[in-house]
Every structure is written in C-alpha cells, then in structure tokens.
Amino acid sequence: MFTLTDDVIDNTICSTSGLITATVSEKTNQPIENITERFLNSKTFALLRNKDTGYYWDSIAELIDMFTAELQNN
C-alpha cells in the first residue's frame, strides 16, 4: 500500500521542480540556471513546497503554466 509520507512529498517536490525548470528553460530559450533561480524565488514554488496546498500532487502542466505566467508578469 502506498503511503504519502513527508519523504515522498519532498521527493515529489524536488522532481517536479526539476521538470518545471527544465521545461520552462527549453520553452523560453533561457539558461536553466536563470530559470531555476527565478523559480526558487517564485510564488509558484512557494505554493508547491507548502505541503498544505497539495500542489505537489497537482497537474505539472498547470504548475508550468502558472510559473510561465508569473515570469511574463515580472
């Protein structure tokens, strides 16, 4: 039986963050280092790492869209 532990959530947040930054870097033609720094300081990442929001278990495509919109508005 699958148990949603803090370790599972933390690993999901890490892998999701990596996928988001790699995808947005590729889509925007910006260096991954730049995108990663911006992501780690973003509202999207704050929501993702807050275990109470449940974003770690949400649609990755939605999170990518959220972060991309955030980049465009800053």
GROMACS .gro file of N, CA, C and O in nm, residues 18-68:
model
  204
   18GLY      N    1   1.239   2.021  -1.075
   18GLY     CA    2   1.335   1.997  -1.183
   18GLY      C    3   1.268   1.992  -1.318
   18GLY      O    4   1.319   2.049  -1.416
   19LEU      N    5   1.155   1.924  -1.325
   19LEU     CA    6   1.083   1.915  -1.452
   19LEU      C    7   1.030   2.052  -1.495
   19LEU      O    8   1.039   2.089  -1.612
   20ILE      N    9   0.978   2.128  -1.401
   20ILE     CA   10   0.925   2.261  -1.433
   20ILE      C   11   1.037   2.350  -1.486
   20ILE      O   12   1.023   2.415  -1.590
   21THR      N   13   1.150   2.354  -1.415
   21THR     CA   14   1.258   2.443  -1.458
   21THR      C   15   1.316   2.400  -1.593
   21THR      O   16   1.344   2.485  -1.678
   22ALA      N   17   1.332   2.272  -1.615
   22ALA     CA   18   1.385   2.223  -1.743
   22ALA      C   19   1.289   2.256  -1.857
   22ALA      O   20   1.331   2.301  -1.965
   23THR      N   21   1.160   2.236  -1.834
   23THR     CA   22   1.060   2.261  -1.938
   23THR      C   23   1.052   2.409  -1.971
   23THR      O   24   1.051   2.448  -2.089
   24VAL      N   25   1.047   2.493  -1.868
   24VAL     CA   26   1.037   2.637  -1.892
   24VAL      C   27   1.165   2.690  -1.955
   24VAL      O   28   1.160   2.776  -2.044
   25SER      N   29   1.278   2.639  -1.915
   25SER     CA   30   1.405   2.679  -1.976
   25SER      C   31   1.404   2.649  -2.126
   25SER      O   32   1.442   2.733  -2.208
   26GLU      N   33   1.359   2.531  -2.159
   26GLU     CA   34   1.353   2.491  -2.300
   26GLU      C   35   1.251   2.575  -2.378
   26GLU      O   36   1.279   2.620  -2.489
   27LYS      N   37   1.135   2.597  -2.319
   27LYS     CA   38   1.029   2.674  -2.388
   27LYS      C   39   1.067   2.820  -2.409
   27LYS      O   40   1.026   2.880  -2.507
   28THR      N   41   1.144   2.876  -2.315
   28THR     CA   42   1.176   3.018  -2.322
   28THR      C   43   1.315   3.045  -2.377
   28THR      O   44   1.354   3.160  -2.394
   29ASN      N   45   1.390   2.939  -2.404
   29ASN     CA   46   1.527   2.953  -2.455
   29ASN      C   47   1.616   3.031  -2.360
   29ASN      O   48   1.702   3.108  -2.404
   30GLN      N   49   1.594   3.014  -2.230
   30GLN     CA   50   1.676   3.080  -2.129
   30GLN      C   51   1.758   2.974  -2.056
   30GLN      O   52   1.714   2.860  -2.042
   31PRO      N   53   1.876   3.012  -2.006
   31PRO     CA   54   1.959   2.915  -1.934
   31PRO      C   55   1.886   2.858  -1.812
   31PRO      O   56   1.816   2.931  -1.741
   32ILE      N   57   1.905   2.730  -1.791
   32ILE     CA   58   1.836   2.664  -1.680
   32ILE      C   59   1.875   2.724  -1.545
   32ILE      O   60   1.793   2.730  -1.453
   33GLU      N   61   1.999   2.773  -1.534
   33GLU     CA   62   2.041   2.835  -1.408
   33GLU      C   63   1.957   2.959  -1.378
   33GLU      O   64   1.917   2.980  -1.263
   34ASN      N   65   1.930   3.038  -1.479
   34ASN     CA   66   1.848   3.158  -1.464
   34ASN      C   67   1.704   3.121  -1.426
   34ASN      O   68   1.647   3.179  -1.333
   35ILE      N   69   1.649   3.025  -1.495
   35ILE     CA   70   1.511   2.982  -1.469
   35ILE      C   71   1.501   2.920  -1.330
   35ILE      O   72   1.404   2.945  -1.257
   36THR      N   73   1.600   2.840  -1.292
   36THR     CA   74   1.597   2.776  -1.160
   36THR      C   75   1.599   2.881  -1.050
   36THR      O   76   1.522   2.872  -0.953
   37GLU      N   77   1.685   2.981  -1.064
   37GLU     CA   78   1.691   3.087  -0.963
   37GLU      C   79   1.558   3.161  -0.954
   37GLU      O   80   1.508   3.186  -0.844
   38ARG      N   81   1.500   3.190  -1.068
   38ARG     CA   82   1.371   3.260  -1.068
   38ARG      C   83   1.261   3.171  -1.011
   38ARG      O   84   1.172   3.219  -0.940
   39PHE      N   85   1.266   3.042  -1.042
   39PHE     CA   86   1.165   2.950  -0.989
   39PHE      C   87   1.173   2.940  -0.838
   39PHE      O   88   1.071   2.944  -0.769
   40LEU      N   89   1.295   2.928  -0.786
   40LEU     CA   90   1.311   2.913  -0.641
   40LEU      C   91   1.265   3.036  -0.564
   40LEU      O   92   1.235   3.027  -0.445
   41ASN      N   93   1.256   3.149  -0.632
   41ASN     CA   94   1.208   3.273  -0.571
   41ASN      C   95   1.065   3.308  -0.611
   41ASN      O   96   1.018   3.418  -0.582
   42SER      N   97   0.997   3.215  -0.675
   42SER     CA   98   0.864   3.243  -0.729
   42SER      C   99   0.750   3.207  -0.633
   42SER      O  100   0.768   3.128  -0.539
   43LYS      N  101   0.635   3.266  -0.660
   43LYS     CA  102   0.513   3.232  -0.586
   43LYS      C  103   0.473   3.088  -0.617
   43LYS      O  104   0.422   3.017  -0.530
   44THR      N  105   0.497   3.046  -0.740
   44THR     CA  106   0.464   2.909  -0.780
   44THR      C  107   0.539   2.808  -0.694
   44THR      O  108   0.480   2.712  -0.643
   45PHE      N  109   0.669   2.829  -0.675
   45PHE     CA  110   0.748   2.737  -0.592
   45PHE      C  111   0.703   2.743  -0.447
   45PHE      O  112   0.698   2.640  -0.379
   46ALA      N  113   0.669   2.862  -0.399
   46ALA     CA  114   0.621   2.875  -0.261
   46ALA      C  115   0.495   2.791  -0.241
   46ALA      O  116   0.479   2.724  -0.139
   47LEU      N  117   0.407   2.793  -0.340
   47LEU     CA  118   0.285   2.711  -0.331
   47LEU      C  119   0.319   2.562  -0.340
   47LEU      O  120   0.262   2.481  -0.267
   48LEU      N  121   0.410   2.528  -0.429
   48LEU     CA  122   0.449   2.388  -0.448
   48LEU      C  123   0.511   2.330  -0.321
   48LEU      O  124   0.478   2.219  -0.281
   49ARG      N  125   0.599   2.403  -0.257
   49ARG     CA  126   0.668   2.348  -0.140
   49ARG      C  127   0.586   2.354  -0.012
   49ARG      O  128   0.621   2.292   0.087
   50ASN      N  129   0.476   2.428  -0.013
   50ASN     CA  130   0.386   2.433   0.102
   50ASN      C  131   0.300   2.307   0.099
   50ASN      O  132   0.208   2.295   0.018
   51LYS      N  133   0.328   2.215   0.187
   51LYS     CA  134   0.259   2.085   0.186
   51LYS      C  135   0.109   2.097   0.210
   51LYS      O  136   0.033   2.008   0.172
   52ASP      N  137   0.066   2.206   0.270
   52ASP     CA  138  -0.077   2.224   0.296
   52ASP      C  139  -0.158   2.254   0.169
   52ASP      O  140  -0.278   2.232   0.166
   53THR      N  141  -0.092   2.306   0.065
   53THR     CA  142  -0.165   2.340  -0.058
   53THR      C  143  -0.198   2.217  -0.142
   53THR      O  144  -0.295   2.219  -0.217
   54GLY      N  145  -0.114   2.114  -0.133
   54GLY     CA  146  -0.136   1.995  -0.215
   54GLY      C  147  -0.089   2.011  -0.358
   54GLY      O  148  -0.110   1.922  -0.441
   55TYR      N  149  -0.022   2.123  -0.391
   55TYR     CA  150   0.025   2.144  -0.528
   55TYR      C  151   0.126   2.039  -0.570
   55TYR      O  152   0.143   2.014  -0.689
   56TYR      N  153   0.195   1.976  -0.475
   56TYR     CA  154   0.292   1.872  -0.509
   56TYR      C  155   0.224   1.753  -0.576
   56TYR      O  156   0.288   1.671  -0.641
   57TRP      N  157   0.094   1.743  -0.563
   57TRP     CA  158   0.019   1.632  -0.621
   57TRP      C  159  -0.073   1.680  -0.732
   57TRP      O  160  -0.160   1.610  -0.778
   58ASP      N  161  -0.052   1.803  -0.776
   58ASP     CA  162  -0.138   1.865  -0.875
   58ASP      C  163  -0.080   1.845  -1.015
   58ASP      O  164   0.025   1.785  -1.034
   59SER      N  165  -0.146   1.900  -1.113
   59SER     CA  166  -0.104   1.890  -1.251
   59SER      C  167   0.026   1.966  -1.274
   59SER      O  168   0.034   2.087  -1.249
   60ILE      N  169   0.127   1.898  -1.325
   60ILE     CA  170   0.253   1.963  -1.355
   60ILE      C  171   0.234   2.065  -1.466
   60ILE      O  172   0.292   2.174  -1.461
   61ALA      N  173   0.152   2.033  -1.564
   61ALA     CA  174   0.125   2.128  -1.674
   61ALA      C  175   0.065   2.258  -1.619
   61ALA      O  176   0.101   2.367  -1.663
   62GLU      N  177  -0.022   2.246  -1.521
   62GLU     CA  178  -0.081   2.366  -1.459
   62GLU      C  179   0.025   2.447  -1.386
   62GLU      O  180   0.026   2.571  -1.393
   63LEU      N  181   0.116   2.380  -1.317
   63LEU     CA  182   0.224   2.450  -1.247
   63LEU      C  183   0.319   2.518  -1.345
   63LEU      O  184   0.365   2.630  -1.320
   64ILE      N  185   0.347   2.453  -1.457
   64ILE     CA  186   0.431   2.514  -1.561
   64ILE      C  187   0.363   2.640  -1.614
   64ILE      O  188   0.427   2.744  -1.629
   65ASP      N  189   0.235   2.630  -1.643
   65ASP     CA  190   0.159   2.747  -1.691
   65ASP      C  191   0.159   2.859  -1.587
   65ASP      O  192   0.174   2.977  -1.622
   66MET      N  193   0.143   2.823  -1.461
   66MET     CA  194   0.142   2.922  -1.353
   66MET      C  195   0.276   2.994  -1.344
   66MET      O  196   0.281   3.118  -1.334
   67PHE      N  197   0.385   2.917  -1.350
   67PHE     CA  198   0.517   2.977  -1.342
   67PHE      C  199   0.547   3.061  -1.466
   67PHE      O  200   0.603   3.171  -1.455
   68THR      N  201   0.511   3.013  -1.582
   68THR     CA  202   0.533   3.087  -1.706
   68THR      C  203   0.460   3.220  -1.702
   68THR      O  204   0.515   3.325  -1.740
   0.00000   0.00000   0.00000
